[in-house]
Coordinates of C-alpha atoms in Angstrom, one line a residue:
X876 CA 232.4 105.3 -81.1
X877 CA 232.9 105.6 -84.9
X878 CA 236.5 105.3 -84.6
X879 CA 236.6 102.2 -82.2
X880 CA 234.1 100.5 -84.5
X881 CA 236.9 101.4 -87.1
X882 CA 239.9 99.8 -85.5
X883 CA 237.4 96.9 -84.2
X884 CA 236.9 95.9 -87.9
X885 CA 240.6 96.5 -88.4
X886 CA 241.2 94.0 -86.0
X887 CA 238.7 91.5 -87.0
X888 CA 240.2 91.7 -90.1
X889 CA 243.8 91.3 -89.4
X890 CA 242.7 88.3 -87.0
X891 CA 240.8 86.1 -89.7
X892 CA 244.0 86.8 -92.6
X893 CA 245.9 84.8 -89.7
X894 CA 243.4 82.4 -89.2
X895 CA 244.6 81.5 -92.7
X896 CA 248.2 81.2 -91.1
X897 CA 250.7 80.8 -94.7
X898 CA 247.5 81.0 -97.1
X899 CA 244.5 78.8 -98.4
X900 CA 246.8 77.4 -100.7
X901 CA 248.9 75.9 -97.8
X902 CA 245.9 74.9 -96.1
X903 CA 245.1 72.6 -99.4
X904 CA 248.1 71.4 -99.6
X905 CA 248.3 70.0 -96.1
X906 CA 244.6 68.1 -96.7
X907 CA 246.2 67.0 -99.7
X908 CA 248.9 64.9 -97.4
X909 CA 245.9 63.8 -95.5
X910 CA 246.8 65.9 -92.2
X911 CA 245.4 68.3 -90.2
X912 CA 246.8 72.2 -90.4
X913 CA 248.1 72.5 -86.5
X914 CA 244.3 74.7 -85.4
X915 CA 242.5 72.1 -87.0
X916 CA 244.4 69.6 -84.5
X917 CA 244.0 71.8 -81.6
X918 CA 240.4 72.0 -82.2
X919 CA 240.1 68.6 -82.2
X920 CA 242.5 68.0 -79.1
X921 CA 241.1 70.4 -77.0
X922 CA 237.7 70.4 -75.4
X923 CA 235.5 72.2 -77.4
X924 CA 235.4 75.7 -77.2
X925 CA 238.3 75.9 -74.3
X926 CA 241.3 77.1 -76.4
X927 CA 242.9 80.6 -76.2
X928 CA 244.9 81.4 -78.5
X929 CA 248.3 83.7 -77.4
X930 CA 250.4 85.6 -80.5
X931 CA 247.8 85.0 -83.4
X932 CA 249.3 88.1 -84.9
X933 CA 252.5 87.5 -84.4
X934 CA 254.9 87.3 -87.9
X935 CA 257.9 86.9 -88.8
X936 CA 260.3 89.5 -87.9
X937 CA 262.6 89.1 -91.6
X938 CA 261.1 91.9 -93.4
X939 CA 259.0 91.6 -96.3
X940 CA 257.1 88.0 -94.7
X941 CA 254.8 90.2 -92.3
X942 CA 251.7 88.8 -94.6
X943 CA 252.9 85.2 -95.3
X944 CA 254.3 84.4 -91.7
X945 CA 250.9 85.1 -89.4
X946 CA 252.0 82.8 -85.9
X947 CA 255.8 82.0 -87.2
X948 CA 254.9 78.5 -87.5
X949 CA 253.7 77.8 -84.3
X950 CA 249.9 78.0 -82.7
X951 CA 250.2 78.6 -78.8
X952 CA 247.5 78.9 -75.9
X953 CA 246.0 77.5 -73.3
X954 CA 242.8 75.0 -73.1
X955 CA 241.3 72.0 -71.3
X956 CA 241.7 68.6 -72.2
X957 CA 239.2 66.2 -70.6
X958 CA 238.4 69.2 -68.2
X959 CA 241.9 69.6 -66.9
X960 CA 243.5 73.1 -67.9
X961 CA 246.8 73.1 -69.7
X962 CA 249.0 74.5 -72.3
X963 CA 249.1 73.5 -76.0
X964 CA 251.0 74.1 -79.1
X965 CA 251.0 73.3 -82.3
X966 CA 253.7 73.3 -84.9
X967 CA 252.0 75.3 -88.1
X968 CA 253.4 73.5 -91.4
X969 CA 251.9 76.1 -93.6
X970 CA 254.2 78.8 -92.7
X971 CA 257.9 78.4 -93.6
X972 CA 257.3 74.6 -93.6
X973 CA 257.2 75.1 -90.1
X974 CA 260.7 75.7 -89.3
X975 CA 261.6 78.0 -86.2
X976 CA 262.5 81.5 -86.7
X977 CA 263.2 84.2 -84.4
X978 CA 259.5 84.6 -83.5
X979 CA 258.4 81.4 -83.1
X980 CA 261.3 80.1 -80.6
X981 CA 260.6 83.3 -78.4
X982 CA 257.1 82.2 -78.6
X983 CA 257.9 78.5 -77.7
X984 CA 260.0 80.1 -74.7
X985 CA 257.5 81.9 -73.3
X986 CA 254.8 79.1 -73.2
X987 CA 257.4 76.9 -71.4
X988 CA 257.6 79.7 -68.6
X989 CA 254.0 79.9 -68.3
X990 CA 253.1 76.6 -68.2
X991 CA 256.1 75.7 -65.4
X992 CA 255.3 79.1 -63.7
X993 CA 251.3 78.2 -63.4
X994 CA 251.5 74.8 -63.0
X995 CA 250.2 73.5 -66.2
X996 CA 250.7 70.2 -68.4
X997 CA 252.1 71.2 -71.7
X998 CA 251.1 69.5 -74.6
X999 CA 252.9 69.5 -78.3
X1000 CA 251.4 68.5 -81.3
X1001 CA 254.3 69.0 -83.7
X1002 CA 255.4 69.0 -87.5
X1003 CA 258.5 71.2 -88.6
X1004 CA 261.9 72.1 -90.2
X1005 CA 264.2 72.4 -87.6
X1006 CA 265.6 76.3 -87.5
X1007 CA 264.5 78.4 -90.5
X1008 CA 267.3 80.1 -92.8
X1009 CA 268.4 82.6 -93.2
X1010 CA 267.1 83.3 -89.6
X1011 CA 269.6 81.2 -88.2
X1012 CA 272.3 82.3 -90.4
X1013 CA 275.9 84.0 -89.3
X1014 CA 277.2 84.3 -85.6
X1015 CA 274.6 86.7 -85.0
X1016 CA 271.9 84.9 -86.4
X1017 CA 272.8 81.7 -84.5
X1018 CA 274.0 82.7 -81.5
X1019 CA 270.5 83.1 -79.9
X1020 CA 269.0 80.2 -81.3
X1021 CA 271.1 77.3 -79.6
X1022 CA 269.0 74.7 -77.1
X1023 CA 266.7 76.9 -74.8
X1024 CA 267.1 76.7 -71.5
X1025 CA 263.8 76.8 -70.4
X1026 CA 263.3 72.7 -72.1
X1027 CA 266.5 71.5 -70.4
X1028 CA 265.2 72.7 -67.0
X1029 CA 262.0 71.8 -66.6
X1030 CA 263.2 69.0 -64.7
X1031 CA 259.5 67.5 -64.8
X1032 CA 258.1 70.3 -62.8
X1033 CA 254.7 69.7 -65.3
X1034 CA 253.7 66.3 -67.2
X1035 CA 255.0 67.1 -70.6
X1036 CA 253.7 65.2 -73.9
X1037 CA 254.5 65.3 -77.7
X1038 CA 252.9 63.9 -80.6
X1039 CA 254.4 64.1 -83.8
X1040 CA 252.2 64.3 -86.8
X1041 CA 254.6 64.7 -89.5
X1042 CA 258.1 64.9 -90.1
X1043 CA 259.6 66.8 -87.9
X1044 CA 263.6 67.8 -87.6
X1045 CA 265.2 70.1 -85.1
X1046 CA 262.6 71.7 -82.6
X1047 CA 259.7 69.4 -83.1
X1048 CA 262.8 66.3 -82.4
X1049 CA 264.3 68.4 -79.1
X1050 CA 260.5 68.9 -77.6
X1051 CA 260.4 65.2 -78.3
X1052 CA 262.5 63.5 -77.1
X1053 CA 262.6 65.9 -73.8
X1054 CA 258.8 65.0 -73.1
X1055 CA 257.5 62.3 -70.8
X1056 CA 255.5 60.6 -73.3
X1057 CA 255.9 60.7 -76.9
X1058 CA 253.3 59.0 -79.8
X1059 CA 254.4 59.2 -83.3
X1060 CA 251.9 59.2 -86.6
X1061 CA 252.8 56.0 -88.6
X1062 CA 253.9 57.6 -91.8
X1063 CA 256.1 59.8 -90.0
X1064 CA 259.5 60.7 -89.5
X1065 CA 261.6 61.9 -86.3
X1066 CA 265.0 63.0 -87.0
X1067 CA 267.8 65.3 -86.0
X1068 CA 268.2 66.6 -89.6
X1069 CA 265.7 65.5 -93.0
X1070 CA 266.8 62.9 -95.9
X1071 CA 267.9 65.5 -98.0
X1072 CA 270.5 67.1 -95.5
X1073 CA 271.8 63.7 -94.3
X1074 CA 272.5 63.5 -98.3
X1075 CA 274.2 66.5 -98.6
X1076 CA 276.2 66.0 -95.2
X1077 CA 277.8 62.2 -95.7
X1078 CA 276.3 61.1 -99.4
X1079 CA 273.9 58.7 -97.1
X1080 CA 270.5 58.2 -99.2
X1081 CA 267.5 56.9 -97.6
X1082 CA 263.6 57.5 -97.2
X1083 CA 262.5 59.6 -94.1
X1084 CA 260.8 56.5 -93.0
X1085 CA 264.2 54.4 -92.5
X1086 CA 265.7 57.3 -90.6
X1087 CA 263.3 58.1 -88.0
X1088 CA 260.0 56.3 -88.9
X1089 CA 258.0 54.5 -85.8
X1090 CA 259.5 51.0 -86.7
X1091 CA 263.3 52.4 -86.1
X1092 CA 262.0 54.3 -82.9
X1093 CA 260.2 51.1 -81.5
X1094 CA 262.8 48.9 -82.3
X1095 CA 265.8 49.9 -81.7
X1096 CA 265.7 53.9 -80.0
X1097 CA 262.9 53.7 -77.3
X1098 CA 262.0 57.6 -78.2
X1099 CA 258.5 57.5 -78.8
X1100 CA 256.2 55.3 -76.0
X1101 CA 253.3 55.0 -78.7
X1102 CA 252.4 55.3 -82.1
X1103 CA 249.0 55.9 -84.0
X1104 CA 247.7 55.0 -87.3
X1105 CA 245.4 58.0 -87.5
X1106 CA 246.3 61.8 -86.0
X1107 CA 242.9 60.3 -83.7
X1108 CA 244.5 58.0 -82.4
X1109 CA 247.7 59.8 -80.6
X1110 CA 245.5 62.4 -79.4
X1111 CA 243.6 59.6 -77.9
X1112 CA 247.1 58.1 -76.5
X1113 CA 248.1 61.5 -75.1
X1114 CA 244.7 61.5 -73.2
X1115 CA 245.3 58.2 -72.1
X1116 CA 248.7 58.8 -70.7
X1117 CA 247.3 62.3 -69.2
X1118 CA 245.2 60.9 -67.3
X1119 CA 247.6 58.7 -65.0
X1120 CA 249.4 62.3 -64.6
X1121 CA 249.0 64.9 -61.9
X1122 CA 248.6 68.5 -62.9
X1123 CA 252.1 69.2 -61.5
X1124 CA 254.6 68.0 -59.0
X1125 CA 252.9 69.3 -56.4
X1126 CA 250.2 67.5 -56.3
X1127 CA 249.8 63.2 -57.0
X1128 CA 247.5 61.9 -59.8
X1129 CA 243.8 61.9 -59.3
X1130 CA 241.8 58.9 -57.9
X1131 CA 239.7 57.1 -60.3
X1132 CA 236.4 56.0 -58.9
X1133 CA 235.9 52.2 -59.5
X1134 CA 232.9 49.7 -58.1
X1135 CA 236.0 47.2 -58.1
X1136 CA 236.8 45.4 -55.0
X1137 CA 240.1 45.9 -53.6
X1138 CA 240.1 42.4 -51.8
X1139 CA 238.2 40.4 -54.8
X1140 CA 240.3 37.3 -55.3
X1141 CA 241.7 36.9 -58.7
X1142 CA 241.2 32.5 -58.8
X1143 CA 242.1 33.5 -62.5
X1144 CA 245.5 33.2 -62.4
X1145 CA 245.4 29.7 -61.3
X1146 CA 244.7 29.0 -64.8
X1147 CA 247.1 31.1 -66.7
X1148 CA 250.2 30.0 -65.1
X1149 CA 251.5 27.2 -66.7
X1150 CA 251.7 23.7 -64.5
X1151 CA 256.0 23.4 -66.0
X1152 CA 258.1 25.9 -65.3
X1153 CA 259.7 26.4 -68.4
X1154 CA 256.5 27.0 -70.3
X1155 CA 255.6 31.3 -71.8
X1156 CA 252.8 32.8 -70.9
X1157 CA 251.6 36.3 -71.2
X1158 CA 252.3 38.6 -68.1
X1159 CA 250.0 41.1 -69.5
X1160 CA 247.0 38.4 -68.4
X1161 CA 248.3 38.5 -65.1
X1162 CA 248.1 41.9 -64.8
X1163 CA 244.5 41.9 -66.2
X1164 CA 243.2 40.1 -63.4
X1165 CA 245.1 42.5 -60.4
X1166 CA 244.3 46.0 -61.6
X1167 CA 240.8 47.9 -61.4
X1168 CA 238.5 47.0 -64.0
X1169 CA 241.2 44.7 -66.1
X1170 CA 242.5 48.2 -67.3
X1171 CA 245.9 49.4 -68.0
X1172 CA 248.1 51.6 -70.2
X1173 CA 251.4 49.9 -71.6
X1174 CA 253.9 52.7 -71.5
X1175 CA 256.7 51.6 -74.8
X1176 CA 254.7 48.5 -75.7
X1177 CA 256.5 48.3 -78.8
X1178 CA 260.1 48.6 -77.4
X1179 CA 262.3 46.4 -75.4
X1180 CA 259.4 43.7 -75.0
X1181 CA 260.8 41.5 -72.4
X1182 CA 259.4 44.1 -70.1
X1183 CA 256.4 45.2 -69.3
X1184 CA 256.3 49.0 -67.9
X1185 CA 252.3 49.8 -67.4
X1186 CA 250.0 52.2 -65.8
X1187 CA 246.7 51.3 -63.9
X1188 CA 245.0 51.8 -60.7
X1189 CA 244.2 49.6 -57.6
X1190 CA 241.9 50.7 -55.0
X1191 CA 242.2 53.8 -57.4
X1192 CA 245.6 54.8 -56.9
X1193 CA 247.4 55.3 -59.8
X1194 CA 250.1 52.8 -60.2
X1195 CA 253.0 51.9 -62.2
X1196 CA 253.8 48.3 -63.0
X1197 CA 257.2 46.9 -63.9
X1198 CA 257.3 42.9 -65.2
X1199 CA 259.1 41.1 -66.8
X1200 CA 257.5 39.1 -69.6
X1201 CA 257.9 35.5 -70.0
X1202 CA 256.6 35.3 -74.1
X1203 CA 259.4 37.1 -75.3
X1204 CA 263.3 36.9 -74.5
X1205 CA 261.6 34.2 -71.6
X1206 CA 261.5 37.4 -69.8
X1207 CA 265.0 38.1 -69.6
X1208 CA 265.9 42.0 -70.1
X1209 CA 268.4 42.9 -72.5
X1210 CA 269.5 46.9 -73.4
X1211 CA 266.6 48.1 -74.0
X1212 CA 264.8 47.1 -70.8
X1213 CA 267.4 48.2 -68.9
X1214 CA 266.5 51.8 -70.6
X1215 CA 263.0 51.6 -70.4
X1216 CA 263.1 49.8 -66.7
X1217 CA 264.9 53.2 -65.8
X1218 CA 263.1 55.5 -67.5
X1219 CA 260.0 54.0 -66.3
X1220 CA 261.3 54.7 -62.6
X1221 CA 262.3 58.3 -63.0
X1222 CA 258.8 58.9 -64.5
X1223 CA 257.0 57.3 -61.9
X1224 CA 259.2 58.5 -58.9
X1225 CA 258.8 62.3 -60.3
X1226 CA 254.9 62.5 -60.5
X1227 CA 254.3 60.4 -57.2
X1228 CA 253.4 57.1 -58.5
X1229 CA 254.4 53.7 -56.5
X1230 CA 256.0 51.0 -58.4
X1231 CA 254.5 47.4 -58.3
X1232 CA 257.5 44.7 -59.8
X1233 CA 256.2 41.0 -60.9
X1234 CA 258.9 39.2 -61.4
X1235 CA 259.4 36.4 -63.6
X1236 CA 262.9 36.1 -65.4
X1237 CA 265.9 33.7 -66.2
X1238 CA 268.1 36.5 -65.8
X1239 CA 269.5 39.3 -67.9
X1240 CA 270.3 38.3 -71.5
X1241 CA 273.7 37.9 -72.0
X1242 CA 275.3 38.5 -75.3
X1243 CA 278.2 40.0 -77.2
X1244 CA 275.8 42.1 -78.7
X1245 CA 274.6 43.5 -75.0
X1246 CA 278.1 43.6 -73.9
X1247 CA 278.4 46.2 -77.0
X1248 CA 275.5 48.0 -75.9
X1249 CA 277.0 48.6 -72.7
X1250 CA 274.7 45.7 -70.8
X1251 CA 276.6 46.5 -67.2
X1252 CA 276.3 50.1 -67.3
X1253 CA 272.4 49.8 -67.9
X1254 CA 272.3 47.3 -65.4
X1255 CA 273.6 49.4 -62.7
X1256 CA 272.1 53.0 -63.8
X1257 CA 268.5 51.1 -63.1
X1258 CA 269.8 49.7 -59.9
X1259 CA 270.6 53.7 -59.0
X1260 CA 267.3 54.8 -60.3
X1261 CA 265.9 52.2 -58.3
X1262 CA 268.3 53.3 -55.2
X1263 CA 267.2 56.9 -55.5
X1264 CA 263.4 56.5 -56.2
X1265 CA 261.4 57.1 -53.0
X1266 CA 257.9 55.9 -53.9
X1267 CA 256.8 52.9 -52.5
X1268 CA 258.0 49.9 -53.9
X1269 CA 256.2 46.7 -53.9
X1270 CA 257.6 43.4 -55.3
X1271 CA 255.8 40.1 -55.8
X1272 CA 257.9 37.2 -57.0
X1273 CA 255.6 35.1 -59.3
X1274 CA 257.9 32.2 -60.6
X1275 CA 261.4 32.6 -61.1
X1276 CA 263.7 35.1 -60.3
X1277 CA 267.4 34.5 -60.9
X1278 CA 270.3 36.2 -60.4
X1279 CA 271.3 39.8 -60.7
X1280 CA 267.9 40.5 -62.1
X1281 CA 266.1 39.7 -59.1
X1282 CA 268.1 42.7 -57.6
X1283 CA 267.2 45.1 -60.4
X1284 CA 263.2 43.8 -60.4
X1285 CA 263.5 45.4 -56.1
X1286 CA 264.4 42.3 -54.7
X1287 CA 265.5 42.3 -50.9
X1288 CA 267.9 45.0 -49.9
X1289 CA 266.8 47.1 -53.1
X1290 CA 264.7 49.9 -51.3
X1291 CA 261.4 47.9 -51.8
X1292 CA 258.7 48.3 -48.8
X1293 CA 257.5 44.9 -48.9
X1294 CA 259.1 41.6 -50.6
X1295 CA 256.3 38.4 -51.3
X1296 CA 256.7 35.5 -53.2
X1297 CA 254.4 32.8 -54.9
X1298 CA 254.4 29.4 -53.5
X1299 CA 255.7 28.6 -57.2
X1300 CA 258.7 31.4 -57.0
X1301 CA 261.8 30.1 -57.4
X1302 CA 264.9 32.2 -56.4
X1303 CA 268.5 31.6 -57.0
X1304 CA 271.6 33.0 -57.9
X1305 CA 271.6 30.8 -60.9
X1306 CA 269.6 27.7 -62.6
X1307 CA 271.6 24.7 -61.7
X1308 CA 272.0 23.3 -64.9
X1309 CA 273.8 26.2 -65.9
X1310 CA 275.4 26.4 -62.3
X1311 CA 276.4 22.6 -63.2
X1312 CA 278.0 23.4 -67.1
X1313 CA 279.6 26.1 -65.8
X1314 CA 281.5 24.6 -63.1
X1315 CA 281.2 21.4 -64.3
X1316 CA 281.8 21.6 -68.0
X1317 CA 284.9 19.9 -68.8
X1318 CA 284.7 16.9 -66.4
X1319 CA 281.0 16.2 -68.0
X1320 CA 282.8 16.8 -71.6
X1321 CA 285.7 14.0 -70.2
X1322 CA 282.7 11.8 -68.6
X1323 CA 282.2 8.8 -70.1
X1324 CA 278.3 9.2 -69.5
X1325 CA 278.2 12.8 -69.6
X1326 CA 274.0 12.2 -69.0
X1327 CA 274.0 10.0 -66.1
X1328 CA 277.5 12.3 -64.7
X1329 CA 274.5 15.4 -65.1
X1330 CA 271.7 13.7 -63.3
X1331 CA 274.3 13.2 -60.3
X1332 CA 275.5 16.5 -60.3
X1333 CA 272.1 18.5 -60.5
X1334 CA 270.5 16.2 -57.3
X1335 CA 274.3 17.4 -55.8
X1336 CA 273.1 20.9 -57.2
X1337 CA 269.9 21.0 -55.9
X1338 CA 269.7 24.2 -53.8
X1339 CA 266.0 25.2 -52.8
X1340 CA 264.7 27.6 -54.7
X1341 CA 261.8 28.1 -53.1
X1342 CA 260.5 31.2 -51.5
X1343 CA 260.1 29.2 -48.0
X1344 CA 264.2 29.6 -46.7
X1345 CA 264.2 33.2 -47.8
X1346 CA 261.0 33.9 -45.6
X1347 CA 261.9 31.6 -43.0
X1348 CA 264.6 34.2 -42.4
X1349 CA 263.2 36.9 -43.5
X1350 CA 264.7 38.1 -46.1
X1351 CA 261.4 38.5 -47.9
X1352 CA 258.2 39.6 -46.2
X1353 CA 255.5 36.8 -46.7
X1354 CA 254.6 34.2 -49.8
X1355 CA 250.8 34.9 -50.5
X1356 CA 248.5 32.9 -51.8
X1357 CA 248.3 33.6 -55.9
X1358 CA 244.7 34.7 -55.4
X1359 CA 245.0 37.2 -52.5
X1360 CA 247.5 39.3 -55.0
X1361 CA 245.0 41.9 -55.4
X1362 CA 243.9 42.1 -52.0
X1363 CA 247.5 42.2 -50.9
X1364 CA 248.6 45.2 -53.2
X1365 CA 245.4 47.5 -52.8
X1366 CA 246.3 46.9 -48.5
X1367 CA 249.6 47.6 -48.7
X1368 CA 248.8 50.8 -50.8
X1369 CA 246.4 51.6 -47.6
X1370 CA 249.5 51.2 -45.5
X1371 CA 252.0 52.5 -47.4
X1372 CA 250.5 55.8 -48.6
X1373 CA 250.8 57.6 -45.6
X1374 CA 250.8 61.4 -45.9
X1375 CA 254.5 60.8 -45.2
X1376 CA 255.2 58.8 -48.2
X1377 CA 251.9 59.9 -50.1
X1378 CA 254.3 61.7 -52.4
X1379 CA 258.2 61.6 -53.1
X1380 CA 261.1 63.6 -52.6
X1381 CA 261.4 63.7 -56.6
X1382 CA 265.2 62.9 -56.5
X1383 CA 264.9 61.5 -59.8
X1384 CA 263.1 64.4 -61.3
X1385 CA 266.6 66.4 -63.0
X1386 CA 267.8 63.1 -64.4
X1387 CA 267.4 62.9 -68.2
X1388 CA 264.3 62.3 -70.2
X1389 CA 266.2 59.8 -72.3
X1390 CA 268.6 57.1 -70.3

């Protein structure tokens, strides 16, 4: 009895010195940046009183940092967040800056394989230094350290979400960019390798802000989906995202209760689509007015914003929507629609969510800037994503729809389940004034009244665009009444969830978490 009581103090002892993780003094120091330490964030994340901590006593394994090193530099366990049980980590700044040793990535490894073996979400709320020297150091040293395999085969067998909190390199970048949702703290940086080893490497100087901060990410890399002002705000934006997510492949996203009627008529829209067709309006008001309660999630809000990739329910079914947004580019996609288009997909298509389009676009934005961006290669890796994705599909033509777009947006003959159209769609290969100036160009430039020459031409040029030819022979389903949207979507979800197509054959799910 005496003895136990002995070694039970011993314990207690040795558990509160790694508590402390790299010391009080690193504990101050991150307050003084105005973060949390990596248990203070899982405290907060996780419902209260849920976590349990795996490895507290683990240390480093380069002798002589036993007493300094207490979790490696990264906090592991398993909790609940909002009542759902799942796996958490936490990148620990105050030990080693949190840089991976030895220790830590064998830690990281073996919370990937429970969390994938049990069929839990894994969550990351990361900070760190890449791999630590000298525990990376020599062939020996590095040998064992290269990618793990257990993050490149995943293969979205478990929802998987990041948010970084502070600059992270290496590790905290790789978990990143691998999840399927990433938020970033405004502040922060994201990088392969930190300012000062860019500056060593090629002389390049710059603040970590310019090489990985949330305005490079958003504008021009499309690797985080969200980004907070506050540490609060991306662990409510991983809740948010969670919560549209099944537990695991096998199973399909909860149901939401709502008091929301699934055949209310939504007269709304009669007033926010504009009388000329070649006025903007905002999508995201459309889309307001469809889905349960008004509410929905915009995944990458802040990148590639002639597109609108959401999540939301109808009838409670978890849905993804895909449209194209008339306020900016007049909808047309460009690069970086193209990558979040099929990103969007594979997500969706892996966790057993149907796809809703709403189309609205001029076609894709063409450019010798696109062309450099490799515009027809993005073009047709969506159209495969699209090909191979074996949710149901719904697409609802608002107002235009032109060209190859109207293809990549699961027009006809693009594995959609049902094809409808607006009474105000118009659908055509191209507009025919550019149909016109591009055949026509040099006879108007020779014309002697190039204006009146135009006039004649465009009544020549005057396919119909309207939805009525196409459904006449029915090469779309139906054109609806603007109202009945809702009601038509949350019936065709009745129809079209059957338990054979209740979930997918997850084709998509081993394509890459970055397009």
């Amino acid at each position: 009895m005496e003895l136990l009581q002995k070694l039970s103090k011993d314990l207690q002892e040795r558990k509160e010195a790694a508590l402390l993780g790299g010391g009080c003094d690193k504990i101050a120091a991150q307050h003084e940046r105005g973060l949390l330490t990596a248990r203070e964030r899982i405290e907060k994340f996780a419902d209260a009183g849920s976590f349990m901590e795996l490895g507290m006593l683990n240390t480093s394994d380069v002798k002589g940092a036993e007493h300094k090193s207490y979790g490696d530099g990264l906090i592991i366990g398993v909790g609940k967040v909002n009542g759902r049980s799942a796996v958490i980590q936490a990148g620990d700044k105050t030990v080693f800056a949190g840089t991976e040793g030895a220790v830590h990535m064998r830690k990281s490894k073996s919370i990937h394989e429970f969390a994938v073996k049990n069929g839990l979400p894994m969550f990351a709320l990361h900070e760190g230094g890449g791999l630590r020297m000298p525990d990376g150091m020599g062939s020996d040293g590095f040998s064992d350290k290269l990618f793990p395999r257990e993050m490149l085969t995943v293969h979205r067998q478990v929802p998987t979400m990041t948010a970084i909190l502070g600059d992270s390199f290496g590790g905290p970048t790789w978990t990143a960019v691998s999840s399927d949702f990433v938020t970033q703290l405004q502040g922060t940086c994201m990088a392969i390798a930190g300012p000062r080893m860019l500056e060593l490497a090629n002389g390049q100087r710059m603040i970590p802000e310019e090489l990985g901060g949330v305005d490079i990410h958003n504008r021009f890399t499309g690797q985080i989906d969200d980004d907070g002002a506050t540490e609060e705000d991306c662990f409510d934006q991983l809740k948010t995202f969670f919560s549209y997510m099944p537990q695991n492949s096998d199973e399909r996203p909860q149901m939401r209760q709502t008091n929301d009627d699934p055949y209310r008529l939504v007269d709304e829209v009669f007033n926010i689509l504009p009388q000329q067709n070649n006025r903007v309006y905002d999508m995201k008001k459309i889309i307001e007015t469809i889905v349960d309660d008004s509410i929905f999630y915009e995944y990458q809000r802040k990148f590639g914003k002639g597109l609108i990739t959401s999540f939301a329910h109808l009838s409670g079914h978890v849905v993804g929507i895909i449209a194209n947004q008339p306020n900016q580019f007049a909808g047309a996609p460009g690069p970086h629609e193209c990558q979040k288009a099929t990103e969007f997909i594979c997500l969706c298509d892996s966790y057993h969510i149907p796809l809703i389009f709403l189309h609205d676009t001029p076609g894709f934005r063409i450019s010798s800037e696109a062309e450099k961006a490799k515009m027809p290669t993005k073009i047709m890796v969506w159209n495969q994503a699209l090909a191979l994705s074996t949710v149901p599909k719904i697409s609802v033509v608002i107002r235009k729809s032109i060209g190859a777009a109207y293809g990549n947006m699961c027009g006809p003959g693009m594995g959609g389940d049902l094809v409808v159209a607006w009474p105000s769609a118009e659908i055509n290969f191209t507009g025919p004034e550019v149909g016109v100036n591009v055949v026509f160009g040099r006879e108007l430039a020779r014309a002697e009244n190039p204006s009146e020459e135009r006039k004649k031409l465009l009544e020549l040029w005057s396919f119909d665009s309207s939805p009525y030819k196409a459904a006449a022979k029915h090469l779309i389903d139906d054109v609806i009444q603007p109202n009945e949207t809702r009601k038509f979507l949350c019936q065709s979800l009745e129809y079209l969830l059957t338990s054979k197509r209740e979930k997918s054959e997850r084709l998509l799910a081993t394509w890459p978490t970055g397009i």
